[in-house]
Coordinates of C-alpha atoms in Angstrom, one line a residue:
Chain A
M255 CA 110.9 65.8 102.9
T256 CA 110.4 69.0 101.0
I257 CA 108.3 70.3 98.1
T258 CA 109.8 69.3 94.7
P259 CA 110.0 71.6 91.6
E260 CA 107.3 69.5 90.0
E261 CA 105.1 69.9 93.0
I262 CA 105.6 73.6 93.0
T263 CA 104.3 73.8 89.4
K264 CA 101.2 71.9 90.4
I265 CA 100.7 74.0 93.6
R266 CA 101.1 77.2 91.6
N267 CA 98.2 76.1 89.3
D268 CA 96.0 76.2 92.4
F269 CA 96.8 80.0 92.8
P270 CA 95.6 81.8 89.7
I271 CA 96.5 85.2 91.1
L272 CA 100.2 84.2 90.8
N273 CA 99.8 84.6 87.1
E274 CA 98.8 88.3 87.4
R275 CA 101.0 90.9 85.9
V276 CA 101.8 94.0 87.9
N277 CA 103.0 97.1 86.1
S278 CA 103.3 94.9 83.0
K279 CA 105.7 92.5 84.9
P280 CA 105.0 89.0 86.2
L281 CA 103.9 89.2 89.8
I282 CA 106.3 87.9 92.4
Y283 CA 104.3 87.8 95.6
L284 CA 106.5 87.9 98.6
D285 CA 104.1 89.4 101.2
N286 CA 102.7 86.2 102.6
A287 CA 103.2 87.3 106.2
A288 CA 100.5 89.9 105.5
T289 CA 98.2 87.5 103.9
L290 CA 98.4 84.1 102.1
Q291 CA 96.8 83.9 98.8
M292 CA 93.6 81.8 98.5
P293 CA 93.9 78.5 96.6
L294 CA 91.3 77.4 94.1
P295 CA 89.9 74.6 96.3
V296 CA 89.0 77.1 99.0
M297 CA 87.4 79.4 96.5
Q298 CA 85.5 76.4 95.1
R299 CA 84.3 75.4 98.6
I300 CA 83.0 78.9 99.2
E301 CA 81.2 78.9 95.9
K302 CA 79.7 75.5 96.6
H303 CA 78.4 76.8 99.9
Y304 CA 76.7 79.7 98.4
L305 CA 75.4 77.8 95.4
H306 CA 74.0 74.9 97.4
N307 CA 74.1 75.2 101.2
N308 CA 73.8 78.7 102.4
A309 CA 71.6 79.6 105.3
N310 CA 72.2 81.1 108.7
V311 CA 73.5 78.7 111.3
H312 CA 71.9 77.4 114.5
R313 CA 68.7 79.2 113.6
G314 CA 66.4 76.9 111.9
I315 CA 65.5 73.3 111.4
H316 CA 65.1 73.6 107.7
T317 CA 67.5 71.6 105.5
L318 CA 69.8 74.5 104.4
S319 CA 70.2 75.7 108.0
E320 CA 71.0 72.2 109.1
K321 CA 73.6 71.8 106.3
S322 CA 75.2 75.2 107.0
S323 CA 75.3 74.5 110.8
Y324 CA 76.8 71.1 110.3
D325 CA 79.5 72.5 108.0
F326 CA 80.2 75.3 110.5
E327 CA 80.6 72.9 113.4
Q328 CA 82.7 70.5 111.3
A329 CA 84.9 73.5 110.6
R330 CA 85.3 73.8 114.4
I331 CA 86.4 70.2 114.6
R332 CA 88.7 70.6 111.7
V333 CA 90.4 73.5 113.5
Q334 CA 90.6 71.5 116.7
K335 CA 92.4 68.7 114.8
F336 CA 94.8 71.1 113.0
I337 CA 96.0 72.8 116.1
G338 CA 95.9 69.6 118.2
A339 CA 93.4 70.8 120.7
Q340 CA 91.8 68.2 123.1
T341 CA 88.2 69.4 122.6
E342 CA 86.2 71.3 120.0
E343 CA 84.8 73.4 122.8
S344 CA 88.2 75.0 123.1
I345 CA 87.8 76.6 119.7
V346 CA 86.1 80.0 119.7
F347 CA 85.5 81.6 116.3
C348 CA 86.1 85.3 116.1
S349 CA 87.1 87.7 113.3
G350 CA 90.9 87.4 113.5
T351 CA 93.9 87.4 115.7
T352 CA 93.3 91.0 116.8
D353 CA 89.8 90.2 117.7
A354 CA 90.8 87.0 119.5
I355 CA 93.3 88.9 121.7
N356 CA 90.9 91.7 122.4
L357 CA 88.3 89.0 123.3
A358 CA 90.7 87.4 125.7
A359 CA 91.6 90.8 127.2
N360 CA 87.9 91.6 127.8
M361 CA 87.4 88.2 129.4
L362 CA 90.3 88.8 131.8
D363 CA 89.4 92.4 132.4
E364 CA 87.5 93.2 135.6
N365 CA 87.4 89.7 137.0
Y366 CA 91.1 89.0 136.8
I367 CA 93.4 92.0 136.3
Q368 CA 93.2 94.2 139.4
P369 CA 95.1 97.4 140.4
G370 CA 98.7 96.6 141.1
D371 CA 98.7 93.4 139.0
E372 CA 101.1 93.1 136.0
I373 CA 100.9 91.9 132.4
I374 CA 104.2 91.1 130.6
V375 CA 104.6 91.3 126.8
S376 CA 107.8 91.2 124.8
D377 CA 109.1 94.1 122.7
L378 CA 108.7 91.8 119.6
E379 CA 104.9 92.0 119.7
H380 CA 102.6 93.1 116.9
H381 CA 100.5 96.0 118.0
S382 CA 97.5 93.6 118.3
N383 CA 99.3 91.8 121.1
F384 CA 100.7 94.9 122.7
V385 CA 98.1 97.7 122.7
P386 CA 95.1 95.7 124.1
W387 CA 97.2 94.7 127.2
Q388 CA 98.7 98.2 127.5
Q389 CA 95.2 99.8 127.5
L390 CA 93.8 97.1 129.8
C391 CA 96.6 97.9 132.3
K392 CA 96.0 101.6 132.0
K393 CA 92.3 101.2 132.6
N394 CA 92.7 98.8 135.6
K395 CA 95.7 100.6 137.0
A396 CA 97.9 97.5 136.5
T397 CA 101.5 97.5 135.4
F398 CA 102.3 96.9 131.8
T399 CA 105.8 95.5 131.5
V400 CA 107.6 95.2 128.1
F401 CA 110.2 92.6 128.3
N402 CA 113.2 93.3 125.9
T403 CA 114.5 90.7 123.6
T404 CA 118.1 90.8 122.3
D405 CA 118.3 90.8 118.6
G406 CA 115.0 89.1 118.4
R407 CA 116.0 86.4 120.9
I408 CA 114.6 85.7 124.4
D409 CA 117.0 85.9 127.3
F410 CA 115.5 83.4 129.6
D411 CA 117.4 84.6 132.7
R412 CA 116.0 88.1 132.0
F413 CA 112.6 86.7 131.5
K414 CA 112.7 84.7 134.8
N415 CA 113.9 87.9 136.6
T416 CA 111.0 90.0 135.1
I417 CA 108.3 87.7 136.4
N418 CA 107.2 88.6 139.9
T419 CA 104.4 87.9 142.4
N420 CA 102.2 90.6 140.7
T421 CA 102.5 89.1 137.2
K422 CA 99.0 87.8 136.2
L423 CA 99.6 87.2 132.5
V424 CA 102.3 86.7 129.9
A425 CA 101.3 87.6 126.3
I426 CA 103.8 86.6 123.7
T427 CA 104.1 86.0 120.0
Q428 CA 105.0 82.6 118.6
V429 CA 106.8 84.1 115.6
S430 CA 107.8 87.7 115.1
N431 CA 106.2 89.4 112.2
V432 CA 109.4 91.5 111.8
T433 CA 112.4 89.3 112.4
G434 CA 110.7 85.9 111.8
S435 CA 112.2 84.8 115.2
V436 CA 110.6 81.6 116.5
I437 CA 110.0 82.1 120.2
P438 CA 110.5 79.0 122.4
I439 CA 107.0 79.0 123.7
K440 CA 107.2 75.7 125.6
E441 CA 109.9 77.1 127.8
I442 CA 108.0 80.4 128.3
V443 CA 104.9 78.5 129.3
R444 CA 106.9 76.2 131.6
I445 CA 108.4 79.1 133.5
A446 CA 105.1 81.0 133.6
H447 CA 103.1 78.1 134.8
E448 CA 105.7 77.4 137.6
H449 CA 104.7 80.8 138.9
N450 CA 101.0 80.1 138.3
I451 CA 100.8 82.6 135.4
P452 CA 98.7 81.9 132.3
V453 CA 100.2 82.5 128.9
L454 CA 98.5 83.8 125.7
V455 CA 100.2 83.1 122.5
D456 CA 99.8 85.2 119.4
G457 CA 99.9 82.6 116.7
A458 CA 99.2 84.9 113.7
Q459 CA 102.5 84.3 112.1
G460 CA 103.3 80.9 113.7
I461 CA 100.1 79.0 112.8
R462 CA 101.4 78.1 109.3
H463 CA 104.8 76.9 110.3
N464 CA 104.3 73.5 112.0
L465 CA 105.6 74.6 115.4
G466 CA 103.7 72.2 117.6
S467 CA 100.2 71.6 118.8
V468 CA 98.6 73.7 121.4
E469 CA 98.9 70.7 123.8
E470 CA 102.6 70.4 123.1
L471 CA 103.0 74.2 123.6
G472 CA 101.0 74.0 126.8
C473 CA 99.7 77.6 126.4
D474 CA 96.4 78.7 127.9
F475 CA 95.2 80.9 125.0
Y476 CA 96.3 80.7 121.3
C477 CA 95.1 83.2 118.7
F478 CA 95.3 83.1 114.9
S479 CA 93.7 84.4 111.7
G480 CA 92.3 82.4 108.9
H481 CA 93.5 84.6 106.0
K482 CA 97.1 83.7 106.9
L483 CA 96.3 80.2 106.0
G484 CA 94.5 81.0 102.7
A485 CA 91.0 81.3 104.1
L486 CA 88.7 84.3 103.9
T487 CA 89.6 87.4 105.9
G488 CA 87.3 88.1 108.9
I489 CA 87.7 84.7 110.5
G490 CA 90.0 83.8 113.3
V491 CA 90.3 81.5 116.3
L492 CA 90.7 82.0 120.0
Y493 CA 91.8 78.7 121.5
I494 CA 91.1 78.4 125.3
S495 CA 92.8 75.5 127.0
P496 CA 90.3 73.1 128.6
E497 CA 92.6 73.0 131.6
I498 CA 92.7 76.7 132.2
R499 CA 89.9 76.8 134.8
E500 CA 91.5 73.8 136.6
R501 CA 95.0 75.3 136.5
F502 CA 93.9 78.8 137.4
S503 CA 90.8 78.6 139.6
H504 CA 90.8 82.4 140.0
I505 CA 90.1 83.0 136.3
E506 CA 86.4 83.3 135.4
L507 CA 86.3 84.0 131.7
S508 CA 82.8 85.4 131.7
P509 CA 81.1 86.2 128.4
T510 CA 81.8 89.8 127.2
R511 CA 79.7 90.0 124.1
F512 CA 76.0 89.5 124.4
G513 CA 73.1 88.8 122.1
G514 CA 71.8 86.0 120.0
S515 CA 73.4 82.6 119.8
M516 CA 75.3 82.9 123.1
V517 CA 72.3 82.5 125.4
D518 CA 70.5 79.6 127.0
A519 CA 67.4 81.3 128.6
V520 CA 66.5 84.9 128.5
T521 CA 63.8 86.5 130.7
T522 CA 63.0 90.0 131.6
S523 CA 65.0 89.7 134.8
D524 CA 68.1 87.8 133.7
T525 CA 69.8 85.6 131.2
T526 CA 71.7 82.4 131.4
F527 CA 74.4 81.6 128.9
A528 CA 75.1 78.8 126.5
P529 CA 78.2 76.6 127.2
Q530 CA 81.6 77.3 125.8
P531 CA 82.3 78.0 122.9
F532 CA 78.9 79.4 122.1
C533 CA 78.8 81.8 125.0
Y534 CA 81.7 83.7 123.4
E535 CA 80.2 83.8 119.9
A536 CA 77.4 86.4 120.0
G537 CA 75.5 87.1 116.9
T538 CA 75.7 85.4 113.5
P539 CA 79.1 84.0 113.2
H540 CA 81.2 84.3 110.1
Y541 CA 80.2 80.7 109.2
V542 CA 81.3 81.0 105.6
G543 CA 84.7 82.2 106.9
A544 CA 84.9 79.1 109.2
I545 CA 84.0 76.8 106.3
S546 CA 86.7 78.5 104.2
L547 CA 89.1 78.0 107.0
A548 CA 88.4 74.3 107.2
A549 CA 88.9 74.1 103.4
A550 CA 92.2 76.0 103.7
L551 CA 93.4 73.6 106.4
D552 CA 92.5 70.6 104.2
Y553 CA 94.5 72.2 101.4
I554 CA 97.6 72.7 103.6
D555 CA 97.3 69.2 104.9
S556 CA 97.0 67.8 101.4
I557 CA 100.5 69.2 100.7
G558 CA 101.8 68.4 104.2
C559 CA 102.7 70.8 107.0
S560 CA 106.1 69.3 107.5
K561 CA 107.0 69.5 103.7
I562 CA 105.7 73.1 103.7
S563 CA 107.8 74.2 106.7
T564 CA 110.9 72.4 105.3
Y565 CA 110.6 74.1 101.9
E566 CA 109.8 77.5 103.3
A567 CA 112.8 77.3 105.8
D568 CA 115.0 76.5 102.8
L569 CA 113.7 79.6 100.9
L570 CA 114.3 81.7 103.9
K571 CA 117.8 80.4 104.4
K572 CA 118.7 81.1 100.8
L573 CA 117.2 84.6 101.2
E574 CA 119.1 85.3 104.4
S575 CA 122.5 84.1 103.1
S576 CA 122.1 86.1 99.8
L577 CA 120.9 89.3 101.6
K578 CA 123.9 89.1 103.9
E579 CA 126.2 89.5 100.9
I580 CA 124.7 92.9 99.9
D581 CA 126.8 95.8 101.1
G582 CA 125.0 98.1 103.4
L583 CA 122.1 95.8 103.9
H584 CA 121.3 95.0 107.6
I585 CA 119.0 92.1 108.5
L586 CA 116.9 92.7 111.6
G587 CA 117.4 90.1 114.3
N588 CA 119.8 87.3 114.7
S589 CA 117.6 84.5 115.6
Q590 CA 118.6 80.8 115.8
Q591 CA 115.4 79.9 114.1
R592 CA 113.4 82.0 111.7
A593 CA 110.1 81.3 110.1
G594 CA 108.0 83.0 107.5
C595 CA 109.8 86.3 107.1
I596 CA 112.9 88.4 107.1
S597 CA 113.2 92.2 107.4
F598 CA 116.0 94.4 106.5
I599 CA 117.1 98.0 106.0
V600 CA 119.8 99.4 103.7
D601 CA 122.1 102.3 104.4
N602 CA 120.9 105.5 102.7
V603 CA 117.9 103.8 101.1
H604 CA 114.4 104.5 102.4
P605 CA 112.4 101.3 102.7
L606 CA 109.4 102.9 101.1
D607 CA 111.5 103.9 98.0
L608 CA 112.9 100.3 97.7
A609 CA 109.5 98.7 98.0
T610 CA 108.1 101.2 95.4
I611 CA 110.8 100.4 92.9
L612 CA 110.4 96.7 93.5
D613 CA 106.7 97.1 92.9
K614 CA 107.4 98.6 89.5
M615 CA 109.4 95.5 88.8
G616 CA 106.4 93.3 89.8
V617 CA 107.6 92.3 93.2
A618 CA 105.3 92.6 96.2
V619 CA 107.1 93.1 99.5
R620 CA 105.9 94.9 102.6
S621 CA 107.5 98.1 103.8
G622 CA 106.8 100.4 106.7
Q623 CA 106.3 100.0 110.4
L624 CA 104.8 96.5 110.1
C625 CA 102.4 97.4 113.1
A626 CA 105.4 96.8 115.3
Q627 CA 106.8 100.2 116.3
P628 CA 108.3 99.0 119.7
I629 CA 110.7 96.5 118.1
L630 CA 111.6 98.8 115.2
A631 CA 112.5 101.4 117.7
S632 CA 114.8 99.0 119.5
F633 CA 116.5 98.4 116.2
R634 CA 116.7 102.2 115.8
T635 CA 114.7 102.3 112.6
S636 CA 111.2 103.6 111.8
H637 CA 110.7 101.6 108.6
V638 CA 111.8 98.3 107.1
V639 CA 111.4 96.1 104.1
R640 CA 110.0 92.7 104.8
V641 CA 110.1 89.7 102.5
S642 CA 107.9 86.7 103.4
P643 CA 108.0 83.8 100.9
A644 CA 105.5 80.9 101.0
F645 CA 105.2 77.4 99.7
Y646 CA 104.0 78.5 96.3
N647 CA 107.1 80.7 95.7
S648 CA 109.7 79.0 93.5
K649 CA 113.4 79.2 94.0
E650 CA 113.6 81.0 90.7
E651 CA 111.3 83.7 92.1
I652 CA 113.7 84.2 95.0
N653 CA 116.6 84.5 92.5
I654 CA 114.7 87.0 90.4
F655 CA 113.8 89.0 93.6
L656 CA 117.5 89.1 94.6
K657 CA 118.5 90.3 91.1
Y658 CA 115.7 93.0 91.1
L659 CA 116.7 94.0 94.7
K660 CA 120.3 94.7 93.6
D661 CA 119.0 96.6 90.5
A662 CA 116.7 98.7 92.6
L663 CA 119.4 99.5 95.1
K664 CA 121.8 100.5 92.3
L665 CA 119.0 102.8 90.9
L666 CA 118.2 104.4 94.2
Q667 CA 121.8 104.9 95.2
R668 CA 122.5 106.7 92.0
Y669 CA 120.2 109.5 93.0
R670 CA 121.0 109.7 96.7
Chain B
M97 CA 94.6 129.0 79.4
S98 CA 96.8 132.0 80.5
N99 CA 97.9 130.8 83.9
S100 CA 101.7 130.2 83.5
V101 CA 101.6 127.4 86.0
E102 CA 98.9 125.6 84.1
I103 CA 100.8 126.0 80.9
K104 CA 103.9 124.4 82.4
Q105 CA 101.8 121.7 84.0
Q106 CA 100.2 120.7 80.6
K107 CA 103.7 120.3 79.1
F108 CA 104.8 118.3 82.2
I109 CA 101.8 116.0 81.9
E110 CA 102.5 115.3 78.2
D111 CA 106.2 114.6 78.9
F112 CA 105.6 112.4 81.9
N113 CA 102.9 110.4 80.1
S114 CA 105.3 109.8 77.3
L115 CA 107.3 107.7 79.8
E116 CA 105.0 104.8 79.4
D117 CA 106.8 102.4 81.8
A118 CA 106.1 102.7 85.5
L119 CA 109.8 102.1 86.3
W120 CA 110.9 104.9 84.0
Q121 CA 108.4 107.2 85.6
N122 CA 109.8 106.4 89.0
E123 CA 113.3 106.9 87.7
F124 CA 112.2 110.3 86.5
L125 CA 111.0 111.1 90.1
L126 CA 114.3 109.9 91.5
R127 CA 116.2 112.2 89.0
L128 CA 114.0 115.1 90.1
A129 CA 114.9 114.4 93.7
G130 CA 118.6 113.9 93.0
N131 CA 118.8 117.2 91.0
A132 CA 116.8 119.3 93.5
Q133 CA 118.2 122.4 95.1
S134 CA 119.5 121.7 98.5
Y135 CA 116.8 122.2 101.2
P136 CA 117.7 124.7 103.9
I137 CA 118.3 123.0 107.2
K138 CA 116.5 125.8 109.1
Y139 CA 113.3 124.8 107.4
K140 CA 113.6 121.2 108.5
D141 CA 111.5 121.7 111.5
E142 CA 108.0 121.0 112.9
T143 CA 106.5 124.1 111.3
H144 CA 107.5 123.0 107.8
L145 CA 106.7 119.3 108.3
L146 CA 104.0 118.0 106.0
K147 CA 101.5 116.2 108.2
G148 CA 100.1 112.8 107.4
C149 CA 103.1 111.6 105.4
Q150 CA 104.3 108.0 106.0
S151 CA 107.9 109.2 105.4
E152 CA 109.0 112.6 106.8
A153 CA 108.6 115.5 104.3
W154 CA 109.0 119.2 104.6
I155 CA 108.0 122.1 102.4
C156 CA 109.2 125.7 102.4
C157 CA 108.0 128.5 100.1
G158 CA 108.0 132.2 99.9
N159 CA 108.6 135.1 97.5
S160 CA 112.4 135.3 97.7
E161 CA 115.1 132.9 96.8
D162 CA 115.7 131.9 100.4
Y163 CA 112.0 131.0 100.6
S164 CA 111.3 133.8 103.0
T165 CA 108.6 136.5 102.5
Q166 CA 110.9 139.4 103.1
T167 CA 110.5 141.2 99.8
Q168 CA 107.8 142.9 97.7
S169 CA 108.4 140.4 94.9
D170 CA 105.4 138.6 93.4
I171 CA 107.6 135.7 92.3
F172 CA 107.1 132.4 94.0
F173 CA 109.8 130.0 95.2
M174 CA 109.3 126.6 96.7
N175 CA 111.4 123.7 97.8
A176 CA 110.7 120.3 99.4
E177 CA 112.6 117.6 101.2
S178 CA 111.9 114.0 102.3
D179 CA 113.8 111.1 103.6
A180 CA 112.1 109.0 100.9
L181 CA 113.4 109.9 97.5
I182 CA 110.3 109.2 95.5
V183 CA 108.2 111.4 97.9
K184 CA 110.8 114.1 97.4
G185 CA 110.6 113.6 93.7
M186 CA 106.8 114.0 93.7
L187 CA 107.0 117.1 95.8
Q188 CA 109.7 118.5 93.5
I189 CA 107.2 118.3 90.7
I190 CA 105.3 121.0 92.5
A191 CA 108.5 123.0 92.9
Y192 CA 109.2 122.5 89.1
L193 CA 105.8 123.8 88.2
T194 CA 105.7 126.8 90.6
N195 CA 109.2 128.1 91.0
D196 CA 109.8 131.5 89.4
K197 CA 106.1 131.9 88.6
K198 CA 103.8 134.7 89.7
V199 CA 102.3 134.1 93.2
Q200 CA 98.8 134.9 91.7
D201 CA 99.3 132.2 89.1
V202 CA 100.3 129.7 91.8
A203 CA 97.4 130.6 94.1
T204 CA 94.8 130.2 91.3
A205 CA 96.2 127.3 89.3
H206 CA 94.1 124.2 88.8
F207 CA 96.5 121.4 89.6
T208 CA 95.7 118.2 87.7
F209 CA 99.0 116.5 87.2
L210 CA 98.2 113.8 89.8
E211 CA 95.0 112.8 88.1
D212 CA 96.1 113.3 84.5
T213 CA 99.3 111.2 84.7
D214 CA 99.8 107.6 85.7
L215 CA 100.9 108.9 89.2
I216 CA 97.3 108.4 90.3
N217 CA 97.6 104.6 89.6
Q218 CA 101.0 104.3 91.1
I219 CA 100.8 106.0 94.4
S220 CA 99.0 104.8 97.4
S221 CA 95.9 106.6 98.7
D222 CA 97.9 107.9 101.6
R223 CA 100.5 109.4 99.3
F224 CA 97.8 110.8 97.1
K225 CA 96.3 112.6 100.1
G226 CA 99.8 113.7 101.2
M227 CA 100.3 115.3 97.8
K228 CA 96.9 117.0 97.8
S229 CA 97.8 118.3 101.2
A230 CA 101.1 119.7 99.9
L231 CA 99.4 121.4 97.0
R232 CA 96.8 123.0 99.3
L233 CA 99.6 124.3 101.5
V234 CA 101.5 125.7 98.6
Q235 CA 98.5 127.5 97.2
K236 CA 97.4 128.8 100.5
R237 CA 100.9 130.3 101.0
A238 CA 100.9 131.8 97.6
A239 CA 97.4 133.3 98.2
E240 CA 98.6 134.8 101.5
I241 CA 101.7 136.4 99.8
A242 CA 99.4 137.7 97.0
A243 CA 97.0 139.2 99.5
D244 CA 99.9 140.8 101.5
L245 CA 101.2 142.4 98.3
D246 CA 97.8 143.7 97.4
N247 CA 97.4 145.3 100.9
A248 CA 100.9 146.8 100.6
V249 CA 99.9 148.5 97.3
L250 CA 96.7 149.8 99.0

């Protein structure tokens, strides 16, 4: 089942920003891999919170504090259900994917990653799932191994040969923010677990694309950001598998941020900590962010994850087949399955020029290094243009984009 | 206003602003880039690289037509190159305003074309900073040449 044209019209009414004009032209927003626009129901939920329920959470017995705390914890349960986690305690709120990964890296720091150990990442990683591990290895005198993909695809024989007795963690993206490649996480996890190695999955791009529950994936950590689902920025989730301590008895995952909310008893001599997830959530949490995230998940579920992913896959297929017909245009990666985005370069056209001209035509696409310098280097380019449609983009918008793209290329090539 | 650079700049601001459409304005920049004098390969090096630019850009300037400072001339010459055409076009505005002008006028001109045209709304803050950096570099170079010429006279 997919989203029908009538449903698209109705959905678009939930996103007033899509009616904006940019440089006097109707906006065609195709930068959804950077952030998804916020639907009205989420905005209304935030407004309702501030109009009627706002108070700090877990800090008072007065009515507003109770209401706010209840909504915050309900948001945790909502997230648990959306990602198919066993328990709500697995859901740790933080400020985004980058924060979630850094939090996990800090938890694994001194207790787990020792000199001589190894962390493996792929060359497809966003800097958020690359730099924290690189710096952790540098600090702890461990080995940071970058496992090369081929055209955005995993070579499993090469992956198996890369793993060795020193490998202590595999950190991998679920969907590349450059090529849109969908990584077979289940297989990665199966191989890693055979060698007693935990797996952290960067779900920033994958979370919206109906790619399986965290139970099905079997990963030990899963990280994502709320704003990529239409929630506020500044809210994200670190999922920690309830089986991690059982599966890897040598992992401790001690708290790394200290202060209010995460404690049980504090004396002048020592402190004991609250149970998970609270022990990892020091300070006032972004409770409005969490509430907005729950509302965003409700919205997505009201349309249907499966319908959304079918529709978006169709848009991406249409884009890909049309882009392939343009002379001199090279799509990055040759993945069997793409989700969310597609990036390309064009001979003799700088991506920044192309994105600038498209902007003047009202089209919002991303250009630049996409916070993914390693994979761009492997494709021998320093900048790309990335197009990332979402479920509120119509097929007509894709057609208009393709026409504008050709016009922009003609204009730029005239002056080369 | 007697600064020859500022006089030319005022005309440029009027002409550019008459192109009301953002796309036409960018096409103007592309045309500037396409019609620019070819940039000498020898100045496409680290010394002439404009730092802080998202795309690569280079600037060369001097008081002779080959952009060196070999002569006693007080006439300024400037050229710029970038792998991004729109950046090249924007830098070529500076070349358009300053080429064949007195070094003293270049050194002391008050450049306002970024703020007084729609360019300020169209370019990112990074590019704006990059352009300001380019202007500072050009004016610094012009001031150095002017000072050298004054010292030579003395």
